[in-house]
Amino acid sequence: MSMVTPGSSTPPIPHAGAGVGPLLRDWREQRRVSQLELALRADSSARHISFIETGRSRPSEEMVLRLAEHLDVPVRERNALLLAAGYAPRYSETPLDDSAMDAVRQGVERLIQAYEPYPALVVDATYTVLAANRGIAMFLDGVPESLLTPPLNAMRLTLHPQGLAPRIRNLREWRTHLLAQMERRIGLHRSEPLRALYEEVAAYPVPPADPEPADGAGAEPVPYFALPMRIEHDGRILSFVSSISTFNTPMDVTVAELAIETFLPADPSTVKYLQSLVS
């Protein structure tokens, strides 16, 4: 059994008190961009970039934002860079239940409801479930109440040995995919809560795979176009491919960290079964 060592391949999180120069250097190195390449992108010079990174030069607010843009720094971390450089944060963090977020909240809710009967949910940067449609209910059959107490966490719910894990027929493949996804997000967001969640779920034991139900025996193999999650429900094996959508050019931290995950049926039998639930 192949195990992923918690935190073994995730990059270190810089100290919160680091100045803007070391922070920018860390982002540049993580993106594997040279000082010269970054300077060309940002219409600056390698000498000036070097001076900023070593603290010999204080970048303007515009320069901080320009460098962050070219280094694809997430919105929350752009605020941190501005603070480290002595400037006020540029991006607000509006609670999702604030009236100013009505359009976002209602739009997302309409989107996932329109996706029914296929499952869809909305999560934040630490995989806390903020909304879900009725299609998600089939995933939760048999899950104990202790895991369904709000706030729900999608990663914990999926990989916990009392959650979805025992019913996922390709658990080792799906688990590897999810842990790799978390590692990439830790590298992007530098989040201690996210790292703690990763270490928790990576340490969960992997239950032995159960034999597939009889109705799956001898079935013709399906040429999947992406790695599916193959999960048992009511004696059937259902296959789903997940797709994640985010907002383009977000100007608010909350909006920037929203992710809409939809589960697309990956074979004809799954489509037929889901449609039968609403017919």
PDB file of C-alpha atoms in Angstrom:
ATOM      1  CA  MET A   1       0.000   0.000   0.000  1.00  0.00           C
ATOM      2  CA  SER A   2       1.432   3.350  -1.078  1.00  0.00           C
ATOM      3  CA  MET A   3       1.190   5.993   1.646  1.00  0.00           C
ATOM      4  CA  VAL A   4       1.704   9.755   1.323  1.00  0.00           C
ATOM      5  CA  THR A   5       3.808  11.185   4.130  1.00  0.00           C
ATOM      6  CA  PRO A   6       2.026  14.227   5.607  1.00  0.00           C
ATOM      7  CA  GLY A   7       3.789  17.421   4.624  1.00  0.00           C
ATOM      8  CA  SER A   8       6.616  15.633   2.844  1.00  0.00           C
ATOM      9  CA  SER A   9       6.310  17.501  -0.450  1.00  0.00           C
ATOM     10  CA  THR A  10       4.582  20.701   0.580  1.00  0.00           C
ATOM     11  CA  PRO A  11       6.655  23.914   0.567  1.00  0.00           C
ATOM     12  CA  PRO A  12       7.414  25.729   3.826  1.00  0.00           C
ATOM     13  CA  ILE A  13       5.183  28.619   4.857  1.00  0.00           C
ATOM     14  CA  PRO A  14       7.192  31.850   5.267  1.00  0.00           C
ATOM     15  CA  HIS A  15       7.267  33.528   8.674  1.00  0.00           C
ATOM     16  CA  ALA A  16       4.458  36.049   9.037  1.00  0.00           C
ATOM     17  CA  GLY A  17       6.910  38.773  10.050  1.00  0.00           C
ATOM     18  CA  ALA A  18       9.048  38.495   6.922  1.00  0.00           C
ATOM     19  CA  GLY A  19       9.522  41.703   4.944  1.00  0.00           C
ATOM     20  CA  VAL A  20       8.120  42.154   1.476  1.00  0.00           C
ATOM     21  CA  GLY A  21      11.483  41.423  -0.177  1.00  0.00           C
ATOM     22  CA  PRO A  22      11.925  37.863   1.173  1.00  0.00           C
ATOM     23  CA  LEU A  23       8.239  37.168   0.568  1.00  0.00           C
ATOM     24  CA  LEU A  24       8.484  38.219  -3.075  1.00  0.00           C
ATOM     25  CA  ARG A  25      11.681  36.227  -3.496  1.00  0.00           C
ATOM     26  CA  ASP A  26       9.963  33.152  -2.074  1.00  0.00           C
ATOM     27  CA  TRP A  27       7.041  33.529  -4.498  1.00  0.00           C
ATOM     28  CA  ARG A  28       9.443  34.035  -7.417  1.00  0.00           C
ATOM     29  CA  GLU A  29      11.479  30.959  -6.535  1.00  0.00           C
ATOM     30  CA  GLN A  30       8.371  28.874  -6.030  1.00  0.00           C
ATOM     31  CA  ARG A  31       7.175  29.911  -9.488  1.00  0.00           C
ATOM     32  CA  ARG A  32      10.659  29.085 -10.853  1.00  0.00           C
ATOM     33  CA  VAL A  33      11.066  32.509 -12.422  1.00  0.00           C
ATOM     34  CA  SER A  34      14.438  34.262 -12.599  1.00  0.00           C
ATOM     35  CA  GLN A  35      14.919  37.872 -11.536  1.00  0.00           C
ATOM     36  CA  LEU A  36      15.546  38.813 -15.155  1.00  0.00           C
ATOM     37  CA  GLU A  37      12.406  37.066 -16.396  1.00  0.00           C
ATOM     38  CA  LEU A  38      10.293  38.720 -13.692  1.00  0.00           C
ATOM     39  CA  ALA A  39      11.822  42.090 -14.487  1.00  0.00           C
ATOM     40  CA  LEU A  40      10.947  41.729 -18.174  1.00  0.00           C
ATOM     41  CA  ARG A  41       7.383  40.758 -17.329  1.00  0.00           C
ATOM     42  CA  ALA A  42       6.958  43.657 -14.904  1.00  0.00           C
ATOM     43  CA  ASP A  43       8.705  46.265 -17.098  1.00  0.00           C
ATOM     44  CA  SER A  44      11.496  46.702 -14.567  1.00  0.00           C
ATOM     45  CA  SER A  45      15.138  45.658 -14.259  1.00  0.00           C
ATOM     46  CA  ALA A  46      16.810  42.654 -12.690  1.00  0.00           C
ATOM     47  CA  ARG A  47      18.853  45.060 -10.556  1.00  0.00           C
ATOM     48  CA  HIS A  48      15.696  46.667  -9.161  1.00  0.00           C
ATOM     49  CA  ILE A  49      14.125  43.269  -8.458  1.00  0.00           C
ATOM     50  CA  SER A  50      17.309  42.248  -6.649  1.00  0.00           C
ATOM     51  CA  PHE A  51      17.256  45.433  -4.560  1.00  0.00           C
ATOM     52  CA  ILE A  52      13.615  44.835  -3.604  1.00  0.00           C
ATOM     53  CA  GLU A  53      14.271  41.244  -2.569  1.00  0.00           C
ATOM     54  CA  THR A  54      17.278  42.167  -0.427  1.00  0.00           C
ATOM     55  CA  GLY A  55      15.535  45.120   1.186  1.00  0.00           C
ATOM     56  CA  ARG A  56      17.792  47.754  -0.389  1.00  0.00           C
ATOM     57  CA  SER A  57      14.821  49.266  -2.204  1.00  0.00           C
ATOM     58  CA  ARG A  58      11.204  49.708  -1.050  1.00  0.00           C
ATOM     59  CA  PRO A  59       8.796  48.920  -3.872  1.00  0.00           C
ATOM     60  CA  SER A  60       5.868  51.190  -4.600  1.00  0.00           C
ATOM     61  CA  GLU A  61       2.359  49.918  -4.001  1.00  0.00           C
ATOM     62  CA  GLU A  62       1.904  49.663  -7.760  1.00  0.00           C
ATOM     63  CA  MET A  63       5.098  47.624  -8.100  1.00  0.00           C
ATOM     64  CA  VAL A  64       4.048  45.204  -5.344  1.00  0.00           C
ATOM     65  CA  LEU A  65       0.740  44.574  -7.106  1.00  0.00           C
ATOM     66  CA  ARG A  66       2.411  44.299 -10.509  1.00  0.00           C
ATOM     67  CA  LEU A  67       4.919  41.725  -9.276  1.00  0.00           C
ATOM     68  CA  ALA A  68       2.167  39.805  -7.466  1.00  0.00           C
ATOM     69  CA  GLU A  69       0.134  39.723 -10.673  1.00  0.00           C
ATOM     70  CA  HIS A  70       3.019  38.341 -12.735  1.00  0.00           C
ATOM     71  CA  LEU A  71       3.811  35.770 -10.040  1.00  0.00           C
ATOM     72  CA  ASP A  72       0.164  34.670  -9.875  1.00  0.00           C
ATOM     73  CA  VAL A  73      -0.019  35.378  -6.139  1.00  0.00           C
ATOM     74  CA  PRO A  74      -3.492  34.668  -4.693  1.00  0.00           C
ATOM     75  CA  VAL A  75      -5.604  37.640  -3.615  1.00  0.00           C
ATOM     76  CA  ARG A  76      -5.283  36.982   0.132  1.00  0.00           C
ATOM     77  CA  GLU A  77      -1.490  36.810  -0.138  1.00  0.00           C
ATOM     78  CA  ARG A  78      -1.409  40.035  -2.185  1.00  0.00           C
ATOM     79  CA  ASN A  79      -2.854  41.790   0.846  1.00  0.00           C
ATOM     80  CA  ALA A  80      -0.099  40.227   2.946  1.00  0.00           C
ATOM     81  CA  LEU A  81       2.549  41.523   0.531  1.00  0.00           C
ATOM     82  CA  LEU A  82       1.087  45.025   0.677  1.00  0.00           C
ATOM     83  CA  LEU A  83       1.080  44.973   4.485  1.00  0.00           C
ATOM     84  CA  ALA A  84       4.678  43.731   4.550  1.00  0.00           C
ATOM     85  CA  ALA A  85       5.628  46.650   2.292  1.00  0.00           C
ATOM     86  CA  GLY A  86       3.878  49.155   4.570  1.00  0.00           C
ATOM     87  CA  TYR A  87       0.700  49.684   2.530  1.00  0.00           C
ATOM     88  CA  ALA A  88      -2.966  49.124   3.291  1.00  0.00           C
ATOM     89  CA  PRO A  89      -4.620  45.943   1.975  1.00  0.00           C
ATOM     90  CA  ARG A  90      -6.218  46.424  -1.432  1.00  0.00           C
ATOM     91  CA  TYR A  91      -8.725  43.536  -1.383  1.00  0.00           C
ATOM     92  CA  SER A  92     -11.679  43.273   0.984  1.00  0.00           C
ATOM     93  CA  GLU A  93     -12.824  40.036   2.616  1.00  0.00           C
ATOM     94  CA  THR A  94     -16.620  40.231   2.698  1.00  0.00           C
ATOM     95  CA  PRO A  95     -18.566  37.530   4.563  1.00  0.00           C
ATOM     96  CA  LEU A  96     -20.607  35.419   2.186  1.00  0.00           C
ATOM     97  CA  ASP A  97     -23.811  36.190   4.115  1.00  0.00           C
ATOM     98  CA  ASP A  98     -23.280  39.966   3.763  1.00  0.00           C
ATOM     99  CA  SER A  99     -25.925  41.742   1.658  1.00  0.00           C
ATOM    100  CA  ALA A 100     -23.152  42.944  -0.649  1.00  0.00           C
ATOM    101  CA  MET A 101     -22.604  39.306  -1.635  1.00  0.00           C
ATOM    102  CA  ASP A 102     -26.233  38.595  -2.517  1.00  0.00           C
ATOM    103  CA  ALA A 103     -25.544  38.407  -6.256  1.00  0.00           C
ATOM    104  CA  VAL A 104     -22.644  35.999  -5.768  1.00  0.00           C
ATOM    105  CA  ARG A 105     -24.444  33.800  -3.253  1.00  0.00           C
ATOM    106  CA  GLN A 106     -27.714  33.618  -5.168  1.00  0.00           C
ATOM    107  CA  GLY A 107     -25.963  33.081  -8.485  1.00  0.00           C
ATOM    108  CA  VAL A 108     -23.913  30.184  -7.129  1.00  0.00           C
ATOM    109  CA  GLU A 109     -26.956  28.612  -5.494  1.00  0.00           C
ATOM    110  CA  ARG A 110     -28.924  28.805  -8.748  1.00  0.00           C
ATOM    111  CA  LEU A 111     -26.004  27.268 -10.607  1.00  0.00           C
ATOM    112  CA  ILE A 112     -25.664  24.186  -8.415  1.00  0.00           C
ATOM    113  CA  GLN A 113     -29.443  23.713  -8.228  1.00  0.00           C
ATOM    114  CA  ALA A 114     -29.663  23.798 -12.023  1.00  0.00           C
ATOM    115  CA  TYR A 115     -27.047  21.017 -12.127  1.00  0.00           C
ATOM    116  CA  GLU A 116     -29.381  18.553 -10.385  1.00  0.00           C
ATOM    117  CA  PRO A 117     -29.748  15.592 -10.401  1.00  0.00           C
ATOM    118  CA  TYR A 118     -25.976  15.586 -10.792  1.00  0.00           C
ATOM    119  CA  PRO A 119     -24.079  16.386  -7.556  1.00  0.00           C
ATOM    120  CA  ALA A 120     -22.488  19.803  -7.005  1.00  0.00           C
ATOM    121  CA  LEU A 121     -21.156  21.730  -4.019  1.00  0.00           C
ATOM    122  CA  VAL A 122     -19.343  24.946  -3.126  1.00  0.00           C
ATOM    123  CA  VAL A 123     -16.270  25.000  -0.874  1.00  0.00           C
ATOM    124  CA  ASP A 124     -13.874  27.614   0.467  1.00  0.00           C
ATOM    125  CA  ALA A 125     -10.064  27.551   0.563  1.00  0.00           C
ATOM    126  CA  THR A 126     -10.005  24.926   3.335  1.00  0.00           C
ATOM    127  CA  TYR A 127     -12.662  22.704   1.696  1.00  0.00           C
ATOM    128  CA  THR A 128     -15.419  23.747   4.105  1.00  0.00           C
ATOM    129  CA  VAL A 129     -18.730  23.070   2.364  1.00  0.00           C
ATOM    130  CA  LEU A 130     -20.654  26.329   1.980  1.00  0.00           C
ATOM    131  CA  ALA A 131     -23.513  25.035  -0.178  1.00  0.00           C
ATOM    132  CA  ALA A 132     -24.587  21.809  -1.878  1.00  0.00           C
ATOM    133  CA  ASN A 133     -27.409  20.657  -4.091  1.00  0.00           C
ATOM    134  CA  ARG A 134     -29.693  17.654  -3.556  1.00  0.00           C
ATOM    135  CA  GLY A 135     -27.526  15.481  -5.784  1.00  0.00           C
ATOM    136  CA  ILE A 136     -24.890  15.350  -3.040  1.00  0.00           C
ATOM    137  CA  ALA A 137     -27.320  13.467  -0.777  1.00  0.00           C
ATOM    138  CA  MET A 138     -26.520  10.110  -2.414  1.00  0.00           C
ATOM    139  CA  PHE A 139     -22.886  10.474  -1.355  1.00  0.00           C
ATOM    140  CA  LEU A 140     -23.919  10.917   2.274  1.00  0.00           C
ATOM    141  CA  ASP A 141     -25.959   7.724   2.658  1.00  0.00           C
ATOM    142  CA  GLY A 142     -24.692   5.784   5.655  1.00  0.00           C
ATOM    143  CA  VAL A 143     -22.301   8.521   6.846  1.00  0.00           C
ATOM    144  CA  PRO A 144     -22.544   8.916  10.660  1.00  0.00           C
ATOM    145  CA  GLU A 145     -23.989  12.108  12.117  1.00  0.00           C
ATOM    146  CA  SER A 146     -20.647  12.932  13.736  1.00  0.00           C
ATOM    147  CA  LEU A 147     -19.214  13.649  10.267  1.00  0.00           C
ATOM    148  CA  LEU A 148     -22.298  15.538   9.108  1.00  0.00           C
ATOM    149  CA  THR A 149     -22.278  18.102  11.914  1.00  0.00           C
ATOM    150  CA  PRO A 150     -21.631  21.559  10.426  1.00  0.00           C
ATOM    151  CA  PRO A 151     -19.287  22.845   9.294  1.00  0.00           C
ATOM    152  CA  LEU A 152     -18.853  19.984   6.832  1.00  0.00           C
ATOM    153  CA  ASN A 153     -15.446  19.512   5.292  1.00  0.00           C
ATOM    154  CA  ALA A 154     -15.337  17.884   1.848  1.00  0.00           C
ATOM    155  CA  MET A 155     -11.876  16.326   2.279  1.00  0.00           C
ATOM    156  CA  ARG A 156     -12.591  14.968   5.739  1.00  0.00           C
ATOM    157  CA  LEU A 157     -15.964  13.624   4.598  1.00  0.00           C
ATOM    158  CA  THR A 158     -14.435  11.898   1.562  1.00  0.00           C
ATOM    159  CA  LEU A 159     -11.331  10.327   3.094  1.00  0.00           C
ATOM    160  CA  HIS A 160     -12.460   9.545   6.650  1.00  0.00           C
ATOM    161  CA  PRO A 161     -12.739   5.769   7.215  1.00  0.00           C
ATOM    162  CA  GLN A 162     -16.341   6.288   8.351  1.00  0.00           C
ATOM    163  CA  GLY A 163     -17.124   8.680   5.514  1.00  0.00           C
ATOM    164  CA  LEU A 164     -17.228   7.996   1.788  1.00  0.00           C
ATOM    165  CA  ALA A 165     -13.896   6.131   1.745  1.00  0.00           C
ATOM    166  CA  PRO A 166     -15.238   2.587   2.329  1.00  0.00           C
ATOM    167  CA  ARG A 167     -17.631   2.973  -0.631  1.00  0.00           C
ATOM    168  CA  ILE A 168     -15.098   4.431  -3.081  1.00  0.00           C
ATOM    169  CA  ARG A 169     -13.976   1.489  -5.200  1.00  0.00           C
ATOM    170  CA  ASN A 170     -10.816   3.165  -6.510  1.00  0.00           C
ATOM    171  CA  LEU A 171      -9.987   4.778  -3.185  1.00  0.00           C
ATOM    172  CA  ARG A 172      -6.195   4.595  -3.484  1.00  0.00           C
ATOM    173  CA  GLU A 173      -6.206   6.389  -6.845  1.00  0.00           C
ATOM    174  CA  TRP A 174      -8.795   8.938  -5.738  1.00  0.00           C
ATOM    175  CA  ARG A 175      -7.024   9.537  -2.416  1.00  0.00           C
ATOM    176  CA  THR A 176      -3.724  10.155  -4.193  1.00  0.00           C
ATOM    177  CA  HIS A 177      -5.456  12.630  -6.496  1.00  0.00           C
ATOM    178  CA  LEU A 178      -7.059  14.527  -3.584  1.00  0.00           C
ATOM    179  CA  LEU A 179      -3.869  14.697  -1.530  1.00  0.00           C
ATOM    180  CA  ALA A 180      -1.928  15.998  -4.535  1.00  0.00           C
ATOM    181  CA  GLN A 181      -4.631  18.629  -5.047  1.00  0.00           C
ATOM    182  CA  MET A 182      -4.247  19.715  -1.421  1.00  0.00           C
ATOM    183  CA  GLU A 183      -0.461  19.879  -1.742  1.00  0.00           C
ATOM    184  CA  ARG A 184      -0.783  22.226  -4.718  1.00  0.00           C
ATOM    185  CA  ARG A 185      -3.216  24.421  -2.824  1.00  0.00           C
ATOM    186  CA  ILE A 186      -0.945  24.571   0.232  1.00  0.00           C
ATOM    187  CA  GLY A 187       1.861  25.771  -2.050  1.00  0.00           C
ATOM    188  CA  LEU A 188      -0.446  28.422  -3.443  1.00  0.00           C
ATOM    189  CA  HIS A 189      -2.201  29.678  -0.328  1.00  0.00           C
ATOM    190  CA  ARG A 190       0.380  29.148   2.462  1.00  0.00           C
ATOM    191  CA  SER A 191      -2.452  28.258   4.845  1.00  0.00           C
ATOM    192  CA  GLU A 192      -1.695  26.700   8.230  1.00  0.00           C
ATOM    193  CA  PRO A 193      -5.318  25.445   8.645  1.00  0.00           C
ATOM    194  CA  LEU A 194      -5.072  23.829   5.214  1.00  0.00           C
ATOM    195  CA  ARG A 195      -1.763  22.205   6.107  1.00  0.00           C
ATOM    196  CA  ALA A 196      -3.276  20.888   9.366  1.00  0.00           C
ATOM    197  CA  LEU A 197      -6.217  19.442   7.417  1.00  0.00           C
ATOM    198  CA  TYR A 198      -3.816  17.796   4.962  1.00  0.00           C
ATOM    199  CA  GLU A 199      -1.854  16.162   7.776  1.00  0.00           C
ATOM    200  CA  GLU A 200      -5.103  14.927   9.346  1.00  0.00           C
ATOM    201  CA  VAL A 201      -6.625  13.323   6.252  1.00  0.00           C
ATOM    202  CA  ALA A 202      -3.308  11.960   4.943  1.00  0.00           C
ATOM    203  CA  ALA A 203      -2.982  10.038   8.214  1.00  0.00           C
ATOM    204  CA  TYR A 204      -6.370   8.324   7.879  1.00  0.00           C
ATOM    205  CA  PRO A 205      -6.039   4.549   7.405  1.00  0.00           C
ATOM    206  CA  VAL A 206      -7.025   3.242   3.996  1.00  0.00           C
ATOM    207  CA  PRO A 207      -9.693   0.540   4.390  1.00  0.00           C
ATOM    208  CA  PRO A 208      -9.442  -2.607   2.261  1.00  0.00           C
ATOM    209  CA  ALA A 209     -11.427  -2.485  -0.971  1.00  0.00           C
ATOM    210  CA  ASP A 210     -14.677  -4.432  -0.933  1.00  0.00           C
ATOM    211  CA  PRO A 211     -15.602  -6.647  -3.893  1.00  0.00           C
ATOM    212  CA  GLU A 212     -17.788  -4.908  -6.459  1.00  0.00           C
ATOM    213  CA  PRO A 213     -21.514  -5.729  -6.522  1.00  0.00           C
ATOM    214  CA  ALA A 214     -22.645  -8.498  -8.839  1.00  0.00           C
ATOM    215  CA  ASP A 215     -24.219  -6.081 -11.328  1.00  0.00           C
ATOM    216  CA  GLY A 216     -20.769  -4.801 -12.170  1.00  0.00           C
ATOM    217  CA  ALA A 217     -19.345  -8.230 -12.948  1.00  0.00           C
ATOM    218  CA  GLY A 218     -18.462  -8.786 -16.570  1.00  0.00           C
ATOM    219  CA  ALA A 219     -19.460  -5.269 -17.580  1.00  0.00           C
ATOM    220  CA  GLU A 220     -17.709  -3.849 -20.609  1.00  0.00           C
ATOM    221  CA  PRO A 221     -14.874  -1.501 -19.572  1.00  0.00           C
ATOM    222  CA  VAL A 222     -15.602   2.206 -20.031  1.00  0.00           C
ATOM    223  CA  PRO A 223     -12.845   4.365 -21.628  1.00  0.00           C
ATOM    224  CA  TYR A 224     -12.827   7.159 -19.029  1.00  0.00           C
ATOM    225  CA  PHE A 225     -11.632  10.557 -20.257  1.00  0.00           C
ATOM    226  CA  ALA A 226     -10.387  11.539 -16.786  1.00  0.00           C
ATOM    227  CA  LEU A 227      -9.819   9.827 -13.446  1.00  0.00           C
ATOM    228  CA  PRO A 228     -13.287   8.987 -12.102  1.00  0.00           C
ATOM    229  CA  MET A 229     -14.461   8.548  -8.550  1.00  0.00           C
ATOM    230  CA  ARG A 230     -16.155   5.148  -8.566  1.00  0.00           C
ATOM    231  CA  ILE A 231     -18.505   4.959  -5.602  1.00  0.00           C
ATOM    232  CA  GLU A 232     -21.052   2.379  -4.494  1.00  0.00           C
ATOM    233  CA  HIS A 233     -24.633   3.513  -3.926  1.00  0.00           C
ATOM    234  CA  ASP A 234     -27.582   1.232  -3.281  1.00  0.00           C
ATOM    235  CA  GLY A 235     -25.797  -1.803  -4.714  1.00  0.00           C
ATOM    236  CA  ARG A 236     -24.594   0.014  -7.845  1.00  0.00           C
ATOM    237  CA  ILE A 237     -21.224   1.390  -8.853  1.00  0.00           C
ATOM    238  CA  LEU A 238     -21.561   5.002  -9.986  1.00  0.00           C
ATOM    239  CA  SER A 239     -18.726   6.820 -11.743  1.00  0.00           C
ATOM    240  CA  PHE A 240     -18.146  10.566 -11.605  1.00  0.00           C
ATOM    241  CA  VAL A 241     -15.502  12.937 -12.944  1.00  0.00           C
ATOM    242  CA  SER A 242     -15.172  16.136 -10.939  1.00  0.00           C
ATOM    243  CA  SER A 243     -14.740  19.617 -12.385  1.00  0.00           C
ATOM    244  CA  ILE A 244     -13.760  22.687 -10.330  1.00  0.00           C
ATOM    245  CA  SER A 245     -14.728  26.240 -11.300  1.00  0.00           C
ATOM    246  CA  THR A 246     -13.517  29.499  -9.756  1.00  0.00           C
ATOM    247  CA  PHE A 247     -14.223  33.181 -10.377  1.00  0.00           C
ATOM    248  CA  ASN A 248     -12.168  35.044 -12.964  1.00  0.00           C
ATOM    249  CA  THR A 249     -10.297  38.214 -11.815  1.00  0.00           C
ATOM    250  CA  PRO A 250     -11.789  38.286  -8.294  1.00  0.00           C
ATOM    251  CA  MET A 251     -11.490  41.534  -6.313  1.00  0.00           C
ATOM    252  CA  ASP A 252     -12.543  40.109  -2.942  1.00  0.00           C
ATOM    253  CA  VAL A 253     -10.749  37.475  -0.864  1.00  0.00           C
ATOM    254  CA  THR A 254     -13.922  35.518  -0.147  1.00  0.00           C
ATOM    255  CA  VAL A 255     -14.882  35.354  -3.815  1.00  0.00           C
ATOM    256  CA  ALA A 256     -11.316  34.460  -4.825  1.00  0.00           C
ATOM    257  CA  GLU A 257     -11.368  31.426  -2.538  1.00  0.00           C
ATOM    258  CA  LEU A 258     -14.758  30.028  -3.606  1.00  0.00           C
ATOM    259  CA  ALA A 259     -14.663  26.845  -5.664  1.00  0.00           C
ATOM    260  CA  ILE A 260     -17.654  25.173  -7.307  1.00  0.00           C
ATOM    261  CA  GLU A 261     -17.144  21.433  -7.705  1.00  0.00           C
ATOM    262  CA  THR A 262     -19.483  19.569 -10.011  1.00  0.00           C
ATOM    263  CA  PHE A 263     -19.583  15.816 -10.551  1.00  0.00           C
ATOM    264  CA  LEU A 264     -20.160  14.757 -14.141  1.00  0.00           C
ATOM    265  CA  PRO A 265     -21.445  11.214 -14.751  1.00  0.00           C
ATOM    266  CA  ALA A 266     -18.593   9.315 -16.372  1.00  0.00           C
ATOM    267  CA  ASP A 267     -20.498   6.440 -17.961  1.00  0.00           C
ATOM    268  CA  PRO A 268     -23.951   5.786 -19.470  1.00  0.00           C
ATOM    269  CA  SER A 269     -25.161   3.644 -16.571  1.00  0.00           C
ATOM    270  CA  THR A 270     -24.521   6.457 -14.077  1.00  0.00           C
ATOM    271  CA  VAL A 271     -26.402   8.909 -16.301  1.00  0.00           C
ATOM    272  CA  LYS A 272     -29.340   6.513 -16.579  1.00  0.00           C
ATOM    273  CA  TYR A 273     -29.454   5.903 -12.821  1.00  0.00           C
ATOM    274  CA  LEU A 274     -29.349   9.586 -11.875  1.00  0.00           C
ATOM    275  CA  GLN A 275     -32.046  10.458 -14.368  1.00  0.00           C
ATOM    276  CA  SER A 276     -34.229   7.668 -12.993  1.00  0.00           C
ATOM    277  CA  LEU A 277     -34.144   9.361  -9.586  1.00  0.00           C
ATOM    278  CA  VAL A 278     -36.060  12.367 -10.941  1.00  0.00           C
ATOM    279  CA  SER A 279     -38.284  10.674 -13.501  1.00  0.00           C
TER     280      SER A 279
END
